Short mmCIF file of C-alpha atoms in Angstrom, two decimals:
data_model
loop_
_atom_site.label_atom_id
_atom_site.label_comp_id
_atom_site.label_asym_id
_atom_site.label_seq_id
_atom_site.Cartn_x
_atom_site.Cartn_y
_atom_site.Cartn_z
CA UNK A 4 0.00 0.00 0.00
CA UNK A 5 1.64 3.73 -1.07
CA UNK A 6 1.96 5.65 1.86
CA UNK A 7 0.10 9.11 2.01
CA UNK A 8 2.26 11.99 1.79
CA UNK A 9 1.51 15.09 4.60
CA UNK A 10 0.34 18.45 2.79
CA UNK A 11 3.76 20.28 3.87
CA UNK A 12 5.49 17.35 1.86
CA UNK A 13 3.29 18.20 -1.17
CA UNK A 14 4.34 21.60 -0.73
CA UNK A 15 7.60 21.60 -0.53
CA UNK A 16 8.00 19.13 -3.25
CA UNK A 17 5.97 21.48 -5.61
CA UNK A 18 8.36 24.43 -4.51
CA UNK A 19 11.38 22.58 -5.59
CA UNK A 20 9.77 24.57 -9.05
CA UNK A 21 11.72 27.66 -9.04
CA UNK A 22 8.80 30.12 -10.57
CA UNK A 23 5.86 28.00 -8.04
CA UNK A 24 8.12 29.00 -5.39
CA UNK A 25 8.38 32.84 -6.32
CA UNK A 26 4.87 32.60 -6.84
CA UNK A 27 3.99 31.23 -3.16
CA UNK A 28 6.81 33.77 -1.64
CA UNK A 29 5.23 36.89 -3.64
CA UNK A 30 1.76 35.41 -2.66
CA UNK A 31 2.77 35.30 0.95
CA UNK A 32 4.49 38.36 1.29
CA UNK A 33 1.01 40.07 -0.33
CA UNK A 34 -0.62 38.60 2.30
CA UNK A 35 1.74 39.60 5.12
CA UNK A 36 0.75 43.35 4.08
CA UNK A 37 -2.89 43.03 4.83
CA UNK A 38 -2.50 40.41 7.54
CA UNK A 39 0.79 41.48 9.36
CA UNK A 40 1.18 37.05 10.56
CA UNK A 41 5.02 37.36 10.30
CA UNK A 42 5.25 33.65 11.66
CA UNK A 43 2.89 32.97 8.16
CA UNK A 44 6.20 34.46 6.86
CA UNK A 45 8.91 32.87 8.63
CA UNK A 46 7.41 29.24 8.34
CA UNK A 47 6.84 29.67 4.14
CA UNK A 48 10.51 31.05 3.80
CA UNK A 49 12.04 27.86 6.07
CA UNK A 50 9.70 25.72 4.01
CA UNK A 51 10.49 27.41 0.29
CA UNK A 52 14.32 26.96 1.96
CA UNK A 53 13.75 23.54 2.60
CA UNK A 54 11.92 22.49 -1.13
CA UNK A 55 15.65 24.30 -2.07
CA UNK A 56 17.96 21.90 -0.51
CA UNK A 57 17.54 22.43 2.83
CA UNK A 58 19.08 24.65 5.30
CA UNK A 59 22.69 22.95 5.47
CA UNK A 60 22.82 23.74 1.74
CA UNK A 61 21.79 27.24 2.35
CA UNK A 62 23.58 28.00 5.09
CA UNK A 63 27.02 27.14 3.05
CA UNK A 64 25.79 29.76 0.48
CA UNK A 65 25.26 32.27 3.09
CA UNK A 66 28.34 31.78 4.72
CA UNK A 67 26.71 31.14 8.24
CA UNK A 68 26.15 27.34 10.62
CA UNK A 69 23.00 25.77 9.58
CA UNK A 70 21.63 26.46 13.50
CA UNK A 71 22.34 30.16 13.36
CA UNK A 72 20.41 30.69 10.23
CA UNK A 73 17.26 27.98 11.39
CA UNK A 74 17.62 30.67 14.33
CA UNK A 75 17.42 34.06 11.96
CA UNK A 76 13.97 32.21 10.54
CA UNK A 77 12.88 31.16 13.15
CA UNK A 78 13.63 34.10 15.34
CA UNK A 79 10.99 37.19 15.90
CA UNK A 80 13.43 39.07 17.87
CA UNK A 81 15.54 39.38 14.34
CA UNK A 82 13.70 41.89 12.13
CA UNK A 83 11.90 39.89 9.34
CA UNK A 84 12.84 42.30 6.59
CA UNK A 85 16.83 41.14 7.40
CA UNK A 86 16.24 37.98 7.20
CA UNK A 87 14.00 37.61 4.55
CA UNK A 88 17.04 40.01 2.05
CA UNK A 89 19.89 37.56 3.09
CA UNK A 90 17.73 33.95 2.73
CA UNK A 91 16.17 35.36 -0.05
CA UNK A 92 19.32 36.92 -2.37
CA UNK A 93 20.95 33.06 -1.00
CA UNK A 94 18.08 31.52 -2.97
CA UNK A 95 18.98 33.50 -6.34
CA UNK A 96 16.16 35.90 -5.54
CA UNK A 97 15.15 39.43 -4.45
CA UNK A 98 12.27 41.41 -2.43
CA UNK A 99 10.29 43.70 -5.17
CA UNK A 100 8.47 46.72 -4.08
CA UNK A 101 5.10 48.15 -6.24
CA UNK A 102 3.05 50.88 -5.54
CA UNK A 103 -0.05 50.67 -3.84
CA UNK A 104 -3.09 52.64 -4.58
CA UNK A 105 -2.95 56.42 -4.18
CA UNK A 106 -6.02 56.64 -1.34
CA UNK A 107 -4.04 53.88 0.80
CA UNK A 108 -0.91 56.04 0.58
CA UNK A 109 0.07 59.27 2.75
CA UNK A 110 2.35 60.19 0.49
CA UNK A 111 2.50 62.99 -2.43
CA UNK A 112 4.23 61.50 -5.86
CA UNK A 113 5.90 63.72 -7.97
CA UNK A 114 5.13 62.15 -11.07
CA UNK A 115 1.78 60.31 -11.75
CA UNK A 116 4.35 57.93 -14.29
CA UNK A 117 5.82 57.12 -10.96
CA UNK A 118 2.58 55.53 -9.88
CA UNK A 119 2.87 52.78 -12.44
CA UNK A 120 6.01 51.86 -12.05
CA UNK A 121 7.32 48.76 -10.34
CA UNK A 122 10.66 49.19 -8.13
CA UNK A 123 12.78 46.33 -7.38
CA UNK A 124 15.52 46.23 -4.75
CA UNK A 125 18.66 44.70 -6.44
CA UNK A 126 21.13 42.23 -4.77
CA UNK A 127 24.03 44.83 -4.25
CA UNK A 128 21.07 46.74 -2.21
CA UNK A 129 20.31 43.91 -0.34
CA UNK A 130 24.07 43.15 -0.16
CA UNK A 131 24.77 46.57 1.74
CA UNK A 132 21.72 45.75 4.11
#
């Protein structure tokens, strides 16, 4: 008889995809900004790190023991936003940044082009970080 596999094995074996796992991460991190569940956050990054090789293998990358970095996930008392650049550039990607509507924002723009256009941080930003 085949053995039934757990949801979070599903998962992260459909995350071993690199663009289903920027689509989860972008998903989640849209979510984080209405729902502000940062442990929503840290527990999709470990598992999009895990469906990635795991965090031995990404721990080499970064440079760092495989404990300290399972702490910087795992870890509220780390600001999320840290963690997220360095696992995130370690995994070959990067945090992107779009406008939101103009009545959710206190902000004036200088240029209504400016509205529509899509920033993204790149790694030497999140390098310097």
């Amino acid at each position: 008889m085949r053995k039934m596999r757990t949801w979070r094995e599903c998962l992260i074996e459909q995350l071993a995809d690199r663009e289903s796992a920027i689509a989860y991460l972008q998903a989640i991190l849209e979510d984080y900004q209405i729902y502000k569940e940062s442990t929503i956050v840290q527990r999709s990054l470990l598992t999009v790190v895990e469906s990635q090789g795991g965090v031995i293998e990404l721990a080499k990358q970064v440079g760092i023991a495989p404990q300290v970095l399972s702490k910087m996930i795992a870890n509220e008392d780390i600001p999320l936003i840290d963690t997220l650049g360095i696992v995130l550039k370690a995994l070959g990607y990067q945090l992107s940044i779009q406008p939101i509507k103009l009545e959710n924002c206190n902000l004036d723009t200088y240029s209504e082009d400016r509205q529509n256009t899509s920033t993204y941080m790149d790694e030497e930003a999140i390098a310097k970080s």
